[in-house]
mmCIF file of C-alpha atoms in Angstrom:
data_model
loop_
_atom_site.group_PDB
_atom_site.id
_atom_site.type_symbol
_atom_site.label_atom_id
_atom_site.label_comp_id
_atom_site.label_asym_id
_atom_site.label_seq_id
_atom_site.Cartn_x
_atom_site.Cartn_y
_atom_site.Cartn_z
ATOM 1 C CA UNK A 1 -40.978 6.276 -23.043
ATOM 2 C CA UNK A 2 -38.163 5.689 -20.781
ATOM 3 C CA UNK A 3 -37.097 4.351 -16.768
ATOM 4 C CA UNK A 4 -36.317 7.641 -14.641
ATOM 5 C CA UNK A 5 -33.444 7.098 -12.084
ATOM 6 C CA UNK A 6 -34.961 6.616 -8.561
ATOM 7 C CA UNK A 7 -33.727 9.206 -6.462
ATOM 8 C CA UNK A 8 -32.307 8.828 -2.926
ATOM 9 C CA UNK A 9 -34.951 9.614 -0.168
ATOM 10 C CA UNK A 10 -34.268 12.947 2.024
ATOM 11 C CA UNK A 11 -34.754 13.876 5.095
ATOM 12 C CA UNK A 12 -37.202 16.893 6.105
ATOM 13 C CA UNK A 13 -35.160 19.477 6.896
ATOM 14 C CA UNK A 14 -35.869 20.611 10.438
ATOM 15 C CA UNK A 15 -36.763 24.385 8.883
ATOM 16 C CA UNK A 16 -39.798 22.566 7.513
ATOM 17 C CA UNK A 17 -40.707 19.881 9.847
ATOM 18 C CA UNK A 18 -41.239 18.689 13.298
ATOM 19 C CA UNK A 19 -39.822 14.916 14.045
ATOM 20 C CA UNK A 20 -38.068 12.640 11.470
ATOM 21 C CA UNK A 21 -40.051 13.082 7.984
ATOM 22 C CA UNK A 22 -38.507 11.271 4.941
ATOM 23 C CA UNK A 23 -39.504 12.323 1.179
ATOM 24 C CA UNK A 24 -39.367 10.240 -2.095
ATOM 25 C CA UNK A 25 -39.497 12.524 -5.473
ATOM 26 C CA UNK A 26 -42.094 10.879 -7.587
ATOM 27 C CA UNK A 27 -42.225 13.031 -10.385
ATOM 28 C CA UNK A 28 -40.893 16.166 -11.464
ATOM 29 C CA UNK A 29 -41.330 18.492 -14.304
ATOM 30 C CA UNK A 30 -39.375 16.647 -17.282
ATOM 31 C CA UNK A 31 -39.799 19.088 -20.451
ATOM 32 C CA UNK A 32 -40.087 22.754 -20.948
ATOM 33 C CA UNK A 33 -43.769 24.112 -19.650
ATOM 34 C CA UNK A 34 -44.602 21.342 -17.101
ATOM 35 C CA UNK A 35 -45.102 21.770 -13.533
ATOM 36 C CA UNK A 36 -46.162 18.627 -11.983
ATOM 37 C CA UNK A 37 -44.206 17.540 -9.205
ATOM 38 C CA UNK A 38 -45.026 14.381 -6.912
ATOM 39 C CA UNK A 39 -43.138 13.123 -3.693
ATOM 40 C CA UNK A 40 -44.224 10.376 -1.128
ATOM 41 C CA UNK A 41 -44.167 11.455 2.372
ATOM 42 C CA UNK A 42 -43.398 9.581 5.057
ATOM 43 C CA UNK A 43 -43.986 10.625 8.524
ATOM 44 C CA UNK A 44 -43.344 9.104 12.212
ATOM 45 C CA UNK A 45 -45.870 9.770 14.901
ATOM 46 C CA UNK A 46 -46.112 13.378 15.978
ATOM 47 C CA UNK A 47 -44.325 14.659 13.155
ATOM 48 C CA UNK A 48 -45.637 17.369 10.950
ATOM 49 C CA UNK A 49 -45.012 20.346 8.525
ATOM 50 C CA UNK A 50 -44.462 23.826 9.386
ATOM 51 C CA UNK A 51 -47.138 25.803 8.283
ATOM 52 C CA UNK A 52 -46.412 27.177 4.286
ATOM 53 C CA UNK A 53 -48.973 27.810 1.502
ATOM 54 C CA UNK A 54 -48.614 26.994 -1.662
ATOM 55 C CA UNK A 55 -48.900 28.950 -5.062
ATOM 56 C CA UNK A 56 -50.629 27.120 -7.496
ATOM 57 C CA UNK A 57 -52.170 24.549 -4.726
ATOM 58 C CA UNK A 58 -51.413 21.265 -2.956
ATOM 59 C CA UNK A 59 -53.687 17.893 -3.409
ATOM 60 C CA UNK A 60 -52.420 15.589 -0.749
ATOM 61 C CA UNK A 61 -53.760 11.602 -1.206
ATOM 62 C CA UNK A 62 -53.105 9.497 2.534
ATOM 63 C CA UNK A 63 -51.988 5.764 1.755
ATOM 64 C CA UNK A 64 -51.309 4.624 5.500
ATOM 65 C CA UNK A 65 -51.735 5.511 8.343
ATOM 66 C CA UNK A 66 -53.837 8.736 9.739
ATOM 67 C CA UNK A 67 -52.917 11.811 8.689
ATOM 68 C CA UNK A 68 -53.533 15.528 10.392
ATOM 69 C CA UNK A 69 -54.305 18.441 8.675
ATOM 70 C CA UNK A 70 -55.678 21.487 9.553
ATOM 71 C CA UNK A 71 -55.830 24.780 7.150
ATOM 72 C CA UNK A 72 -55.245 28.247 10.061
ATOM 73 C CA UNK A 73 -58.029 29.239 11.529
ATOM 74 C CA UNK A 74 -60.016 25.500 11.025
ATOM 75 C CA UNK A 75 -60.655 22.448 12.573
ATOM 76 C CA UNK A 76 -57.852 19.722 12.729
ATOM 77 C CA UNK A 77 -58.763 17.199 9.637
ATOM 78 C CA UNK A 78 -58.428 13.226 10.698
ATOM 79 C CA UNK A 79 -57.834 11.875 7.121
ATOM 80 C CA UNK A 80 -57.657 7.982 6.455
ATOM 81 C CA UNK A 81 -56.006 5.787 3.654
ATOM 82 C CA UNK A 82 -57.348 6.367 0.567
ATOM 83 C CA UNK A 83 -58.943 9.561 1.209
ATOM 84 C CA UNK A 84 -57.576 13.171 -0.956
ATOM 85 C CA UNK A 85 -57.956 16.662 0.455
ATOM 86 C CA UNK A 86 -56.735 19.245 -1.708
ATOM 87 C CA UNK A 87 -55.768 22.582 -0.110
ATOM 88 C CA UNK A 88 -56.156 26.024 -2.176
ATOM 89 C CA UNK A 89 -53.168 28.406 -3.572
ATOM 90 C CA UNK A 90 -52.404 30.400 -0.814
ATOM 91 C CA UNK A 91 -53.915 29.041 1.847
ATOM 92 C CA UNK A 92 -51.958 28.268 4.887
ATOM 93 C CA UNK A 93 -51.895 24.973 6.460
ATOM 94 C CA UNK A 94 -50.017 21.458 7.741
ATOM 95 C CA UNK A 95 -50.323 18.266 7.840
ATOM 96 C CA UNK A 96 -47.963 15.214 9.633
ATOM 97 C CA UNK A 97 -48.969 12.056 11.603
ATOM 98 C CA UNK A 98 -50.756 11.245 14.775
ATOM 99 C CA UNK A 99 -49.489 11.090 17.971
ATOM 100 C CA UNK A 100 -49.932 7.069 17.833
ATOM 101 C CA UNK A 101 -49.278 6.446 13.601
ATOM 102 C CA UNK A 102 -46.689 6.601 11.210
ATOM 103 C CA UNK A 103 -48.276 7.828 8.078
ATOM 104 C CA UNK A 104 -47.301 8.564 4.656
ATOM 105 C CA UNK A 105 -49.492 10.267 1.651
ATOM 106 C CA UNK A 106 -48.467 11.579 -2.260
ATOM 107 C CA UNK A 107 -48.387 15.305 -1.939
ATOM 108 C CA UNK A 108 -48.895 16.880 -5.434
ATOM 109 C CA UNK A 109 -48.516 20.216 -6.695
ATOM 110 C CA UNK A 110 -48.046 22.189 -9.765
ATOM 111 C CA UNK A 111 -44.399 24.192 -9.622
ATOM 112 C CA UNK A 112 -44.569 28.072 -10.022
ATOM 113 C CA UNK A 113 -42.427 29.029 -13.095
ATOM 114 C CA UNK A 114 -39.551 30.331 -10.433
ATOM 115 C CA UNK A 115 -39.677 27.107 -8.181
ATOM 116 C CA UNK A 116 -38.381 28.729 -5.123
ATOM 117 C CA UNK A 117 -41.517 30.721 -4.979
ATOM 118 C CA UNK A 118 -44.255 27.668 -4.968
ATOM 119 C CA UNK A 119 -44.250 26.875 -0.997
ATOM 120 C CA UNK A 120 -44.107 29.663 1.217
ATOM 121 C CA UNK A 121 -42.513 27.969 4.634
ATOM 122 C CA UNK A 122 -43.758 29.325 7.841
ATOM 123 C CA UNK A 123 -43.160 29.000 11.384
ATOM 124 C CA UNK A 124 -43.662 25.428 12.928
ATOM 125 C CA UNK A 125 -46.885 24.617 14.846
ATOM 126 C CA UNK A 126 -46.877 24.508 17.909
ATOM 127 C CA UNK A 127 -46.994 21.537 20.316
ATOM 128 C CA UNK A 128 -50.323 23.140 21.682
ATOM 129 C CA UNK A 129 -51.742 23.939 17.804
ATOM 130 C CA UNK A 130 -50.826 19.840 17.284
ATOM 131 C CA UNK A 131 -52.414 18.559 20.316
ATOM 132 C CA UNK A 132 -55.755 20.704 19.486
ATOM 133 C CA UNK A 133 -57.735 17.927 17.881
#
């Protein structure tokens, strides 16, 4: 058992997001064969992902705030503290912060053996997609 370093937090790169998003790495795959990987999300109001997909899956767990997220083609999700939505491999959706909240949830997936191929990025949604709830 051991202390991993805490890494710095980074910005969302503006590829990925809309508004000022900030990511903690919580955990990450530490020995041959996992695939776990963890980060803390923090968003200002209005901001939000692009819409991506992921391989293998995405659980996403809201600790303050209210969070937004809506899978394409379905109804905008309001989702409170303490509540988990998991979304499906493959299926394309987002997810940011309210218009009037900062919020910030543990997003959680499992890593495709190539990692570059686990989240498929998107184009961003639209302020008219966003204001749709």
């Amino acid at each position: 058992m051991y202390f991993l370093p805490k890494p710095a937090s980074s910005k969302g790169p503006a590829e990925m997001f809309t508004g000022d998003v900030w990511r903690e790495s919580i955990a990450v795959p530490q020995t041959e064969g996992q695939h776990m990987m963890v980060a803390l999300v923090r968003f200002a109001p209005c901001s939000r992902t692009a819409w991506h997909s992921h391989s293998k899956g995405q659980t996403l767990h809201v600790v303050s705030g209210i969070a937004l997220m809506q899978s394409r083609g379905g109804e905008i999700l309001e989702v409170h503290p303490g509540q988990t939505v998991y979304t499906p491999p493959g299926e394309e959706h987002w997810h940011g912060a309210t218009p009037e909240n900062f919020m910030e949830h543990y997003a959680m997936l499992d890593m495709s053996d190539d990692p570059a191929t686990s989240t498929t990025w998107l184009e961003h949604v639209t302020d008219e997609e966003y204001s749709k709830r």
